[in-house]
PDB file of C-alpha atoms in Angstrom:
ATOM      1  CA  UNK A 133      10.449  -9.070  15.723  1.00  0.00           C
ATOM      2  CA  UNK A 134      14.213  -8.701  15.418  1.00  0.00           C
ATOM      3  CA  UNK A 135      15.661  -5.375  14.363  1.00  0.00           C
ATOM      4  CA  UNK A 136      15.489  -4.827  10.603  1.00  0.00           C
ATOM      5  CA  UNK A 137      17.683  -2.524   8.568  1.00  0.00           C
ATOM      6  CA  UNK A 138      17.804  -1.748   4.837  1.00  0.00           C
ATOM      7  CA  UNK A 139      21.180  -0.593   3.491  1.00  0.00           C
ATOM      8  CA  UNK A 140      21.047   2.496   1.296  1.00  0.00           C
ATOM      9  CA  UNK A 141      22.455   0.508  -1.653  1.00  0.00           C
ATOM     10  CA  UNK A 142      20.251  -2.572  -1.136  1.00  0.00           C
ATOM     11  CA  UNK A 143      19.006  -4.317  -4.315  1.00  0.00           C
ATOM     12  CA  UNK A 144      15.499  -3.332  -5.351  1.00  0.00           C
ATOM     13  CA  UNK A 145      12.743  -5.282  -7.073  1.00  0.00           C
ATOM     14  CA  UNK A 146       9.574  -4.778  -9.114  1.00  0.00           C
ATOM     15  CA  UNK A 147       6.561  -5.966  -7.100  1.00  0.00           C
ATOM     16  CA  UNK A 148       4.492  -6.164 -10.269  1.00  0.00           C
ATOM     17  CA  UNK A 149       6.534  -9.227 -11.190  1.00  0.00           C
ATOM     18  CA  UNK A 150       5.577 -10.856  -7.899  1.00  0.00           C
ATOM     19  CA  UNK A 151       1.959  -9.922  -8.572  1.00  0.00           C
ATOM     20  CA  UNK A 152       2.107 -11.676 -11.944  1.00  0.00           C
ATOM     21  CA  UNK A 153       3.832 -14.777 -10.559  1.00  0.00           C
ATOM     22  CA  UNK A 154       1.369 -15.213  -7.710  1.00  0.00           C
ATOM     23  CA  UNK A 155      -1.651 -14.609  -9.927  1.00  0.00           C
ATOM     24  CA  UNK A 156      -0.476 -17.263 -12.397  1.00  0.00           C
ATOM     25  CA  UNK A 157       0.218 -19.714  -9.562  1.00  0.00           C
ATOM     26  CA  UNK A 158      -3.282 -19.177  -8.165  1.00  0.00           C
ATOM     27  CA  UNK A 159      -4.850 -19.544 -11.613  1.00  0.00           C
ATOM     28  CA  UNK A 160      -3.041 -22.843 -12.184  1.00  0.00           C
ATOM     29  CA  UNK A 161      -4.431 -24.183  -8.922  1.00  0.00           C
ATOM     30  CA  UNK A 162      -7.946 -22.725  -9.163  1.00  0.00           C
ATOM     31  CA  UNK A 163      -9.853 -22.328 -12.423  1.00  0.00           C
ATOM     32  CA  UNK A 164     -12.099 -19.719 -10.797  1.00  0.00           C
ATOM     33  CA  UNK A 165      -9.253 -17.160 -10.793  1.00  0.00           C
ATOM     34  CA  UNK A 166      -9.595 -14.607 -13.587  1.00  0.00           C
ATOM     35  CA  UNK A 167      -7.943 -11.286 -14.408  1.00  0.00           C
ATOM     36  CA  UNK A 168      -9.874  -8.221 -15.543  1.00  0.00           C
ATOM     37  CA  UNK A 169      -8.080  -5.132 -16.848  1.00  0.00           C
ATOM     38  CA  UNK A 170      -8.699  -1.833 -18.615  1.00  0.00           C
ATOM     39  CA  UNK A 171      -6.409  -2.018 -21.638  1.00  0.00           C
ATOM     40  CA  UNK A 172      -3.500  -2.331 -19.184  1.00  0.00           C
ATOM     41  CA  UNK A 173      -2.147  -5.800 -19.960  1.00  0.00           C
ATOM     42  CA  UNK A 174       1.409  -4.501 -20.173  1.00  0.00           C
ATOM     43  CA  UNK A 175       1.423  -2.052 -17.288  1.00  0.00           C
ATOM     44  CA  UNK A 176      -0.353  -4.575 -15.059  1.00  0.00           C
ATOM     45  CA  UNK A 177       2.263  -7.174 -16.041  1.00  0.00           C
ATOM     46  CA  UNK A 178      -0.414  -9.565 -17.284  1.00  0.00           C
ATOM     47  CA  UNK A 179       1.313 -10.585 -20.523  1.00  0.00           C
ATOM     48  CA  UNK A 180       2.373 -13.999 -19.207  1.00  0.00           C
ATOM     49  CA  UNK A 181      -1.055 -14.537 -17.632  1.00  0.00           C
ATOM     50  CA  UNK A 182      -2.712 -13.837 -20.989  1.00  0.00           C
ATOM     51  CA  UNK A 183      -0.334 -16.202 -22.737  1.00  0.00           C
ATOM     52  CA  UNK A 184      -1.139 -19.067 -20.362  1.00  0.00           C
ATOM     53  CA  UNK A 185      -4.821 -18.297 -19.740  1.00  0.00           C
ATOM     54  CA  UNK A 186      -6.119 -16.408 -22.786  1.00  0.00           C
ATOM     55  CA  UNK A 187      -9.734 -17.244 -21.942  1.00  0.00           C
ATOM     56  CA  UNK A 188      -9.381 -16.002 -18.367  1.00  0.00           C
ATOM     57  CA  UNK A 189      -8.158 -12.476 -19.108  1.00  0.00           C
ATOM     58  CA  UNK A 190     -10.964 -10.010 -19.755  1.00  0.00           C
ATOM     59  CA  UNK A 191      -9.922  -6.663 -21.202  1.00  0.00           C
ATOM     60  CA  UNK A 192     -12.807  -4.176 -21.024  1.00  0.00           C
ATOM     61  CA  UNK A 193     -10.820  -1.333 -22.570  1.00  0.00           C
ATOM     62  CA  UNK A 194     -10.593   2.134 -21.095  1.00  0.00           C
ATOM     63  CA  UNK A 195     -13.860   1.840 -19.147  1.00  0.00           C
ATOM     64  CA  UNK A 196     -13.099   1.591 -15.440  1.00  0.00           C
ATOM     65  CA  UNK A 197     -16.705   1.658 -14.248  1.00  0.00           C
ATOM     66  CA  UNK A 198     -17.390  -1.338 -16.473  1.00  0.00           C
ATOM     67  CA  UNK A 199     -14.131  -2.864 -15.248  1.00  0.00           C
ATOM     68  CA  UNK A 200     -15.331  -3.010 -11.648  1.00  0.00           C
ATOM     69  CA  UNK A 201     -18.900  -3.891 -12.636  1.00  0.00           C
ATOM     70  CA  UNK A 202     -17.700  -6.838 -14.712  1.00  0.00           C
ATOM     71  CA  UNK A 203     -15.522  -7.933 -11.816  1.00  0.00           C
ATOM     72  CA  UNK A 204     -18.504  -7.837  -9.460  1.00  0.00           C
ATOM     73  CA  UNK A 205     -20.586  -9.817 -11.931  1.00  0.00           C
ATOM     74  CA  UNK A 206     -17.887 -12.469 -12.212  1.00  0.00           C
ATOM     75  CA  UNK A 207     -17.658 -12.677  -8.424  1.00  0.00           C
ATOM     76  CA  UNK A 208     -21.428 -13.030  -8.215  1.00  0.00           C
ATOM     77  CA  UNK A 209     -21.121 -15.940 -10.646  1.00  0.00           C
ATOM     78  CA  UNK A 210     -18.606 -17.770  -8.477  1.00  0.00           C
ATOM     79  CA  UNK A 211     -15.342 -16.586 -10.055  1.00  0.00           C
ATOM     80  CA  UNK A 212     -12.476 -14.902  -8.203  1.00  0.00           C
ATOM     81  CA  UNK A 213     -11.634 -11.760 -10.179  1.00  0.00           C
ATOM     82  CA  UNK A 214      -8.401  -9.811  -9.791  1.00  0.00           C
ATOM     83  CA  UNK A 215      -9.394  -6.408 -11.203  1.00  0.00           C
ATOM     84  CA  UNK A 216      -6.279  -4.549 -12.267  1.00  0.00           C
ATOM     85  CA  UNK A 217      -5.783  -0.976 -13.454  1.00  0.00           C
ATOM     86  CA  UNK A 218      -3.667   2.081 -12.777  1.00  0.00           C
ATOM     87  CA  UNK A 219      -4.499   3.289  -9.270  1.00  0.00           C
ATOM     88  CA  UNK A 220      -5.764   6.795 -10.149  1.00  0.00           C
ATOM     89  CA  UNK A 221      -8.262   5.497 -12.705  1.00  0.00           C
ATOM     90  CA  UNK A 222      -9.405   2.384 -10.875  1.00  0.00           C
ATOM     91  CA  UNK A 223     -10.300   4.388  -7.775  1.00  0.00           C
ATOM     92  CA  UNK A 224     -11.185   7.777  -9.225  1.00  0.00           C
ATOM     93  CA  UNK A 225     -13.387   6.708 -12.106  1.00  0.00           C
ATOM     94  CA  UNK A 226     -15.049   3.694 -10.491  1.00  0.00           C
ATOM     95  CA  UNK A 227     -15.529   4.818  -6.896  1.00  0.00           C
ATOM     96  CA  UNK A 228     -19.302   4.329  -7.010  1.00  0.00           C
ATOM     97  CA  UNK A 229     -18.931   0.800  -8.374  1.00  0.00           C
ATOM     98  CA  UNK A 230     -16.313  -0.030  -5.758  1.00  0.00           C
ATOM     99  CA  UNK A 231     -18.688   1.166  -3.047  1.00  0.00           C
ATOM    100  CA  UNK A 232     -21.954  -0.307  -4.313  1.00  0.00           C
ATOM    101  CA  UNK A 233     -20.995  -3.320  -6.433  1.00  0.00           C
ATOM    102  CA  UNK A 234     -18.090  -4.565  -4.307  1.00  0.00           C
ATOM    103  CA  UNK A 235     -18.156  -3.365  -0.690  1.00  0.00           C
ATOM    104  CA  UNK A 236     -21.891  -2.892  -0.080  1.00  0.00           C
ATOM    105  CA  UNK A 237     -22.784  -6.022  -2.038  1.00  0.00           C
ATOM    106  CA  UNK A 238     -20.016  -8.036  -0.384  1.00  0.00           C
ATOM    107  CA  UNK A 239     -18.703  -9.395  -3.668  1.00  0.00           C
ATOM    108  CA  UNK A 240     -15.234 -10.896  -3.562  1.00  0.00           C
ATOM    109  CA  UNK A 241     -13.478  -8.548  -5.987  1.00  0.00           C
ATOM    110  CA  UNK A 242      -9.745  -8.075  -5.519  1.00  0.00           C
ATOM    111  CA  UNK A 243      -9.010  -4.523  -6.654  1.00  0.00           C
ATOM    112  CA  UNK A 244      -5.383  -4.117  -7.703  1.00  0.00           C
ATOM    113  CA  UNK A 245      -4.271  -0.495  -7.959  1.00  0.00           C
ATOM    114  CA  UNK A 246      -1.183  -0.539 -10.143  1.00  0.00           C
ATOM    115  CA  UNK A 247       1.485   2.188 -10.124  1.00  0.00           C
ATOM    116  CA  UNK A 248       0.067   4.007  -7.076  1.00  0.00           C
ATOM    117  CA  UNK A 249       1.444   7.065  -5.349  1.00  0.00           C
ATOM    118  CA  UNK A 250       3.578   9.223  -7.628  1.00  0.00           C
ATOM    119  CA  UNK A 251       5.043   6.455  -9.779  1.00  0.00           C
ATOM    120  CA  UNK A 252       3.731   8.150 -12.945  1.00  0.00           C
ATOM    121  CA  UNK A 253       5.607  11.292 -11.925  1.00  0.00           C
ATOM    122  CA  UNK A 254       6.184  12.928 -15.306  1.00  0.00           C
ATOM    123  CA  UNK A 255       2.521  12.501 -16.279  1.00  0.00           C
ATOM    124  CA  UNK A 256       1.470  14.897 -13.552  1.00  0.00           C
ATOM    125  CA  UNK A 257      -1.448  15.273 -11.130  1.00  0.00           C
ATOM    126  CA  UNK A 258      -3.964  13.475 -13.355  1.00  0.00           C
ATOM    127  CA  UNK A 259      -1.882  10.315 -12.977  1.00  0.00           C
ATOM    128  CA  UNK A 260      -0.757  10.639  -9.357  1.00  0.00           C
ATOM    129  CA  UNK A 261      -2.667   8.124  -7.265  1.00  0.00           C
ATOM    130  CA  UNK A 262      -2.394   9.807  -3.879  1.00  0.00           C
ATOM    131  CA  UNK A 263      -6.065  10.116  -2.942  1.00  0.00           C
ATOM    132  CA  UNK A 264      -6.894   6.397  -3.154  1.00  0.00           C
ATOM    133  CA  UNK A 265      -6.265   5.582   0.507  1.00  0.00           C
ATOM    134  CA  UNK A 266      -8.493   8.453   1.636  1.00  0.00           C
ATOM    135  CA  UNK A 267     -11.331   7.602  -0.739  1.00  0.00           C
ATOM    136  CA  UNK A 268     -11.359   3.898   0.015  1.00  0.00           C
ATOM    137  CA  UNK A 269     -10.871   4.167   3.787  1.00  0.00           C
ATOM    138  CA  UNK A 270     -14.208   5.961   3.818  1.00  0.00           C
ATOM    139  CA  UNK A 271     -15.974   2.896   2.385  1.00  0.00           C
ATOM    140  CA  UNK A 272     -17.184   0.329   4.912  1.00  0.00           C
ATOM    141  CA  UNK A 273     -16.219  -3.347   4.687  1.00  0.00           C
ATOM    142  CA  UNK A 274     -13.349  -2.769   2.262  1.00  0.00           C
ATOM    143  CA  UNK A 275      -9.876  -3.641   3.593  1.00  0.00           C
ATOM    144  CA  UNK A 276      -7.232  -1.231   2.250  1.00  0.00           C
ATOM    145  CA  UNK A 277      -3.814  -2.859   1.902  1.00  0.00           C
ATOM    146  CA  UNK A 278      -0.449  -1.316   1.016  1.00  0.00           C
ATOM    147  CA  UNK A 279       2.245  -3.992   0.617  1.00  0.00           C
ATOM    148  CA  UNK A 280       5.838  -2.923   1.125  1.00  0.00           C
ATOM    149  CA  UNK A 281       8.019  -5.375  -0.787  1.00  0.00           C
ATOM    150  CA  UNK A 282       8.074  -8.732  -2.548  1.00  0.00           C
ATOM    151  CA  UNK A 283       7.329 -10.848   0.511  1.00  0.00           C
ATOM    152  CA  UNK A 284       4.449  -8.663   1.646  1.00  0.00           C
ATOM    153  CA  UNK A 285       3.043  -8.429  -1.883  1.00  0.00           C
ATOM    154  CA  UNK A 286       2.943 -12.229  -2.057  1.00  0.00           C
ATOM    155  CA  UNK A 287       1.301 -12.396   1.355  1.00  0.00           C
ATOM    156  CA  UNK A 288      -1.267  -9.773   0.360  1.00  0.00           C
ATOM    157  CA  UNK A 289      -2.267 -11.582  -2.823  1.00  0.00           C
ATOM    158  CA  UNK A 290      -2.592 -14.907  -1.026  1.00  0.00           C
ATOM    159  CA  UNK A 291      -4.623 -13.309   1.767  1.00  0.00           C
ATOM    160  CA  UNK A 292      -6.915 -11.571  -0.727  1.00  0.00           C
ATOM    161  CA  UNK A 293      -7.480 -14.819  -2.607  1.00  0.00           C
ATOM    162  CA  UNK A 294      -8.474 -16.622   0.603  1.00  0.00           C
ATOM    163  CA  UNK A 295     -10.562 -13.794   2.101  1.00  0.00           C
ATOM    164  CA  UNK A 296     -14.347 -13.813   1.979  1.00  0.00           C
ATOM    165  CA  UNK A 297     -14.985 -10.323   0.650  1.00  0.00           C
ATOM    166  CA  UNK A 298     -13.513  -7.515  -1.446  1.00  0.00           C
ATOM    167  CA  UNK A 299     -10.292  -5.623  -0.817  1.00  0.00           C
ATOM    168  CA  UNK A 300      -8.003  -3.025  -2.378  1.00  0.00           C
ATOM    169  CA  UNK A 301      -4.291  -3.673  -2.941  1.00  0.00           C
ATOM    170  CA  UNK A 302      -1.667  -1.151  -3.974  1.00  0.00           C
ATOM    171  CA  UNK A 303       0.977  -2.692  -6.283  1.00  0.00           C
ATOM    172  CA  UNK A 304       4.122  -0.484  -6.508  1.00  0.00           C
ATOM    173  CA  UNK A 305       5.490   0.447  -9.931  1.00  0.00           C
ATOM    174  CA  UNK A 306       8.974   1.624  -9.069  1.00  0.00           C
ATOM    175  CA  UNK A 307      11.399  -0.852  -7.572  1.00  0.00           C
ATOM    176  CA  UNK A 308      11.728  -1.257  -3.805  1.00  0.00           C
ATOM    177  CA  UNK A 309      14.165  -3.195  -1.598  1.00  0.00           C
ATOM    178  CA  UNK A 310      13.107  -6.116   0.543  1.00  0.00           C
ATOM    179  CA  UNK A 311      12.277  -4.842   4.025  1.00  0.00           C
ATOM    180  CA  UNK A 312       9.739  -7.221   5.602  1.00  0.00           C
ATOM    181  CA  UNK A 313      10.860 -10.575   7.066  1.00  0.00           C
ATOM    182  CA  UNK A 314       9.341 -13.488   5.157  1.00  0.00           C
ATOM    183  CA  UNK A 315       7.805 -14.856   8.373  1.00  0.00           C
ATOM    184  CA  UNK A 316       6.132 -11.569   9.353  1.00  0.00           C
ATOM    185  CA  UNK A 317       2.408 -11.859  10.171  1.00  0.00           C
ATOM    186  CA  UNK A 318      -0.097 -10.687   7.597  1.00  0.00           C
ATOM    187  CA  UNK A 319      -3.646 -10.259   8.848  1.00  0.00           C
ATOM    188  CA  UNK A 320      -6.260  -7.485   9.049  1.00  0.00           C
ATOM    189  CA  UNK A 321      -5.607  -5.079  11.883  1.00  0.00           C
ATOM    190  CA  UNK A 322      -2.135  -6.431  12.577  1.00  0.00           C
ATOM    191  CA  UNK A 323       0.983  -4.303  12.228  1.00  0.00           C
ATOM    192  CA  UNK A 324       4.587  -5.478  11.931  1.00  0.00           C
ATOM    193  CA  UNK A 325       7.175  -4.020  14.305  1.00  0.00           C
ATOM    194  CA  UNK A 326      10.370  -3.979  12.289  1.00  0.00           C
ATOM    195  CA  UNK A 327      12.562  -2.274  14.847  1.00  0.00           C
ATOM    196  CA  UNK A 328      12.141  -1.697  18.558  1.00  0.00           C
ATOM    197  CA  UNK A 329      12.806   1.713  20.085  1.00  0.00           C
ATOM    198  CA  UNK A 330      11.923   3.744  23.122  1.00  0.00           C
ATOM    199  CA  UNK A 331      12.349   7.389  22.089  1.00  0.00           C
ATOM    200  CA  UNK A 332      10.100   7.842  19.072  1.00  0.00           C
ATOM    201  CA  UNK A 333       7.967   5.786  16.679  1.00  0.00           C
ATOM    202  CA  UNK A 334       7.856   5.944  12.890  1.00  0.00           C
ATOM    203  CA  UNK A 335       4.822   4.288  11.281  1.00  0.00           C
ATOM    204  CA  UNK A 336       5.346   3.714   7.576  1.00  0.00           C
ATOM    205  CA  UNK A 337       3.682   1.914   4.688  1.00  0.00           C
ATOM    206  CA  UNK A 338       4.616   0.768   1.207  1.00  0.00           C
ATOM    207  CA  UNK A 339       7.517   2.486  -0.487  1.00  0.00           C
ATOM    208  CA  UNK A 340       8.264   4.501   2.651  1.00  0.00           C
ATOM    209  CA  UNK A 341       9.212   1.564   4.888  1.00  0.00           C
ATOM    210  CA  UNK A 342      12.764   1.146   3.612  1.00  0.00           C
ATOM    211  CA  UNK A 343      13.308   4.893   3.985  1.00  0.00           C
ATOM    212  CA  UNK A 344      12.038   4.766   7.566  1.00  0.00           C
ATOM    213  CA  UNK A 345      14.506   1.992   8.386  1.00  0.00           C
ATOM    214  CA  UNK A 346      17.365   3.962   6.847  1.00  0.00           C
ATOM    215  CA  UNK A 347      16.388   7.011   8.903  1.00  0.00           C
ATOM    216  CA  UNK A 348      16.310   4.844  12.040  1.00  0.00           C
ATOM    217  CA  UNK A 349      19.921   3.789  11.406  1.00  0.00           C
ATOM    218  CA  UNK A 350      21.034   7.420  11.198  1.00  0.00           C
ATOM    219  CA  UNK A 351      19.046   8.323  14.296  1.00  0.00           C
ATOM    220  CA  UNK A 352      20.574   5.402  16.206  1.00  0.00           C
ATOM    221  CA  UNK A 353      24.044   6.786  15.473  1.00  0.00           C
ATOM    222  CA  UNK A 354      22.844  10.047  17.056  1.00  0.00           C
ATOM    223  CA  UNK A 355      21.614   8.256  20.171  1.00  0.00           C
ATOM    224  CA  UNK A 356      17.914   8.305  19.265  1.00  0.00           C
ATOM    225  CA  UNK A 357      16.132   4.970  19.645  1.00  0.00           C
ATOM    226  CA  UNK A 358      13.486   4.714  16.929  1.00  0.00           C
ATOM    227  CA  UNK A 359      10.696   2.179  16.779  1.00  0.00           C
ATOM    228  CA  UNK A 360       9.662   1.386  13.183  1.00  0.00           C
ATOM    229  CA  UNK A 361       6.208  -0.041  12.581  1.00  0.00           C
ATOM    230  CA  UNK A 362       4.711  -1.154   9.289  1.00  0.00           C
ATOM    231  CA  UNK A 363       0.909  -1.160   8.916  1.00  0.00           C
ATOM    232  CA  UNK A 364       0.160  -3.053   5.685  1.00  0.00           C
ATOM    233  CA  UNK A 365      -3.540  -2.793   6.501  1.00  0.00           C
ATOM    234  CA  UNK A 366      -4.300   0.908   6.535  1.00  0.00           C
ATOM    235  CA  UNK A 367      -7.868  -0.193   7.182  1.00  0.00           C
ATOM    236  CA  UNK A 368      -8.496  -1.952   9.490  1.00  0.00           C
ATOM    237  CA  UNK A 369      -5.665  -0.346  11.415  1.00  0.00           C
ATOM    238  CA  UNK A 370      -3.829  -2.069  14.260  1.00  0.00           C
ATOM    239  CA  UNK A 371      -5.053   0.371  16.903  1.00  0.00           C
ATOM    240  CA  UNK A 372      -3.530  -1.499  19.851  1.00  0.00           C
ATOM    241  CA  UNK A 373      -0.021  -1.333  18.393  1.00  0.00           C
ATOM    242  CA  UNK A 374      -0.483   2.361  17.623  1.00  0.00           C
ATOM    243  CA  UNK A 375      -1.647   3.123  21.169  1.00  0.00           C
ATOM    244  CA  UNK A 376       1.187   1.089  22.638  1.00  0.00           C
ATOM    245  CA  UNK A 377       3.645   3.161  20.607  1.00  0.00           C
ATOM    246  CA  UNK A 378       2.042   6.354  21.887  1.00  0.00           C
ATOM    247  CA  UNK A 379       2.327   5.140  25.486  1.00  0.00           C
ATOM    248  CA  UNK A 380       5.860   3.799  25.239  1.00  0.00           C
ATOM    249  CA  UNK A 381       7.557   6.475  23.084  1.00  0.00           C
ATOM    250  CA  UNK A 382       7.550  10.282  23.144  1.00  0.00           C
ATOM    251  CA  UNK A 383       6.015  10.940  19.751  1.00  0.00           C
ATOM    252  CA  UNK A 384       4.934   9.451  16.437  1.00  0.00           C
ATOM    253  CA  UNK A 385       5.836  10.207  12.822  1.00  0.00           C
ATOM    254  CA  UNK A 386       3.729   8.701  10.027  1.00  0.00           C
ATOM    255  CA  UNK A 387       5.020   8.360   6.460  1.00  0.00           C
ATOM    256  CA  UNK A 388       2.986   7.579   3.347  1.00  0.00           C
ATOM    257  CA  UNK A 389       3.144   8.165  -0.385  1.00  0.00           C
ATOM    258  CA  UNK A 390      -0.382   9.551  -0.301  1.00  0.00           C
ATOM    259  CA  UNK A 391      -2.302  12.666   0.577  1.00  0.00           C
ATOM    260  CA  UNK A 392      -2.460  13.565   4.245  1.00  0.00           C
ATOM    261  CA  UNK A 393      -6.218  14.166   3.973  1.00  0.00           C
ATOM    262  CA  UNK A 394      -7.618  10.894   5.214  1.00  0.00           C
ATOM    263  CA  UNK A 395      -4.813   8.371   4.720  1.00  0.00           C
ATOM    264  CA  UNK A 396      -2.514   6.548   7.130  1.00  0.00           C
ATOM    265  CA  UNK A 397      -1.542   9.646   9.097  1.00  0.00           C
ATOM    266  CA  UNK A 398      -5.150  10.677   9.575  1.00  0.00           C
ATOM    267  CA  UNK A 399      -6.068   7.176  10.717  1.00  0.00           C
ATOM    268  CA  UNK A 400      -3.222   7.059  13.243  1.00  0.00           C
ATOM    269  CA  UNK A 401      -3.903  10.603  14.458  1.00  0.00           C
ATOM    270  CA  UNK A 402      -7.562   9.774  15.043  1.00  0.00           C
ATOM    271  CA  UNK A 403      -6.611   6.859  17.293  1.00  0.00           C
ATOM    272  CA  UNK A 404      -3.832   8.700  19.125  1.00  0.00           C
ATOM    273  CA  UNK A 405      -5.877  11.845  19.762  1.00  0.00           C
ATOM    274  CA  UNK A 406      -8.691   9.849  21.335  1.00  0.00           C
ATOM    275  CA  UNK A 407      -6.757   7.266  23.309  1.00  0.00           C
ATOM    276  CA  UNK A 408      -3.307   8.669  24.230  1.00  0.00           C
ATOM    277  CA  UNK A 409      -2.330  12.040  22.722  1.00  0.00           C
ATOM    278  CA  UNK A 410       1.365  12.584  21.957  1.00  0.00           C
ATOM    279  CA  UNK A 411       3.191  14.942  19.588  1.00  0.00           C
ATOM    280  CA  UNK A 412       2.863  13.795  15.974  1.00  0.00           C
ATOM    281  CA  UNK A 413       4.214  14.719  12.557  1.00  0.00           C
ATOM    282  CA  UNK A 414       2.508  13.467   9.408  1.00  0.00           C
ATOM    283  CA  UNK A 415       4.609  13.107   6.261  1.00  0.00           C
ATOM    284  CA  UNK A 416       2.818  12.742   2.951  1.00  0.00           C
ATOM    285  CA  UNK A 417       1.478  14.693  -0.008  1.00  0.00           C
ATOM    286  CA  UNK A 418      -0.190  18.078   0.436  1.00  0.00           C
ATOM    287  CA  UNK A 419      -2.188  19.721  -2.314  1.00  0.00           C
ATOM    288  CA  UNK A 420      -1.734  18.625  -5.921  1.00  0.00           C
ATOM    289  CA  UNK A 421       1.661  17.047  -6.422  1.00  0.00           C
ATOM    290  CA  UNK A 422       3.541  18.769  -9.254  1.00  0.00           C
ATOM    291  CA  UNK A 423       4.927  17.151 -12.386  1.00  0.00           C
ATOM    292  CA  UNK A 424       8.370  15.581 -12.187  1.00  0.00           C
ATOM    293  CA  UNK A 425      10.119  12.273 -11.841  1.00  0.00           C
ATOM    294  CA  UNK A 426       9.357  10.173  -8.798  1.00  0.00           C
ATOM    295  CA  UNK A 427      12.644  10.902  -7.024  1.00  0.00           C
ATOM    296  CA  UNK A 428      12.044  14.645  -7.365  1.00  0.00           C
ATOM    297  CA  UNK A 429       8.498  14.348  -6.047  1.00  0.00           C
ATOM    298  CA  UNK A 430       9.454  12.251  -3.028  1.00  0.00           C
ATOM    299  CA  UNK A 431      12.170  14.752  -2.156  1.00  0.00           C
ATOM    300  CA  UNK A 432       9.742  17.641  -2.710  1.00  0.00           C
ATOM    301  CA  UNK A 433       7.439  16.308   0.012  1.00  0.00           C
ATOM    302  CA  UNK A 434      10.187  15.141   2.369  1.00  0.00           C
ATOM    303  CA  UNK A 435       9.387  11.477   1.750  1.00  0.00           C
ATOM    304  CA  UNK A 436      13.009  10.427   2.113  1.00  0.00           C
ATOM    305  CA  UNK A 437      15.250   9.100   4.870  1.00  0.00           C
ATOM    306  CA  UNK A 438      16.453  12.683   5.438  1.00  0.00           C
ATOM    307  CA  UNK A 439      12.893  13.983   5.594  1.00  0.00           C
ATOM    308  CA  UNK A 440      11.917  11.336   8.123  1.00  0.00           C
ATOM    309  CA  UNK A 441      15.021  12.121  10.178  1.00  0.00           C
ATOM    310  CA  UNK A 442      14.059  15.802  10.286  1.00  0.00           C
ATOM    311  CA  UNK A 443      10.473  14.986  11.278  1.00  0.00           C
ATOM    312  CA  UNK A 444      11.662  12.755  14.124  1.00  0.00           C
ATOM    313  CA  UNK A 445      13.974  15.445  15.483  1.00  0.00           C
ATOM    314  CA  UNK A 446      11.128  17.957  15.239  1.00  0.00           C
ATOM    315  CA  UNK A 447       8.625  15.767  17.055  1.00  0.00           C
ATOM    316  CA  UNK A 448      11.119  15.047  19.842  1.00  0.00           C
ATOM    317  CA  UNK A 449      11.739  18.763  20.257  1.00  0.00           C
ATOM    318  CA  UNK A 450       7.976  19.251  20.583  1.00  0.00           C
ATOM    319  CA  UNK A 451       7.911  16.534  23.218  1.00  0.00           C
ATOM    320  CA  UNK A 452      10.538  18.417  25.203  1.00  0.00           C
ATOM    321  CA  UNK A 453      13.399  15.967  24.811  1.00  0.00           C
TER     322      UNK A 453
END
């Protein structure tokens, strides 16, 4: 992959719009495609879908356990349900149904966690969706996918539609710049190397990828060669790419808009510790995130280009460079 860079002032886009466009395109081509939501037509950006396919949008109201159960029933009946709800409620309230009705039963339910991470900043910890990656990584046979931008969101939706079983997709609420080349691979257990580097590796997902690329530009000006890897599939993880980074660079920094207890960083650390230990720094959310706008919260946890820069310098110092 050629070196990728995202300018600080790059245009940004709402991936929920891409979600809506792709869902409508799939529904036009396949009458089995249906949308199921929990009184979240607006926030899931399903207004246009409802207008075009009023009989294929099922709104169960604020009842997330029913939401997932209905989705599983539709899948069992031969439909392809895209089950959409705010991330904290889809995963927190319906975890048992996700485990038993979707993953264990093997039903093709495409779980779409809207507004994940700390996008609902001012609504506080009840609305922060930072535990979802940890909860769902613990469930067998459930791919966990965190798209980064418009191109990867499109690829994720198309992959989920064509896949045989269930999966979980995070759909960002706040706008993000394009960061992933349109021809980048998208497959389970396959990472995307956005920038080559020999000193240190930054592994980032979702909203953190553009910030990792910005940090790499600053580090390059300081003479530090930074490899930037995107892992859209948090589970299954591309273990070979992770190990290769550990072998070929002096340390690894992981960055995620999620809790550090069981998410991307924990997955990478588990692989690295067992196969090729190197110094690591994990950037993410610790404890309950406070109330505040998203920019404040990301800065609070060091989930910025500056925070990534500091973590890289720290890990290189630990590695004795």
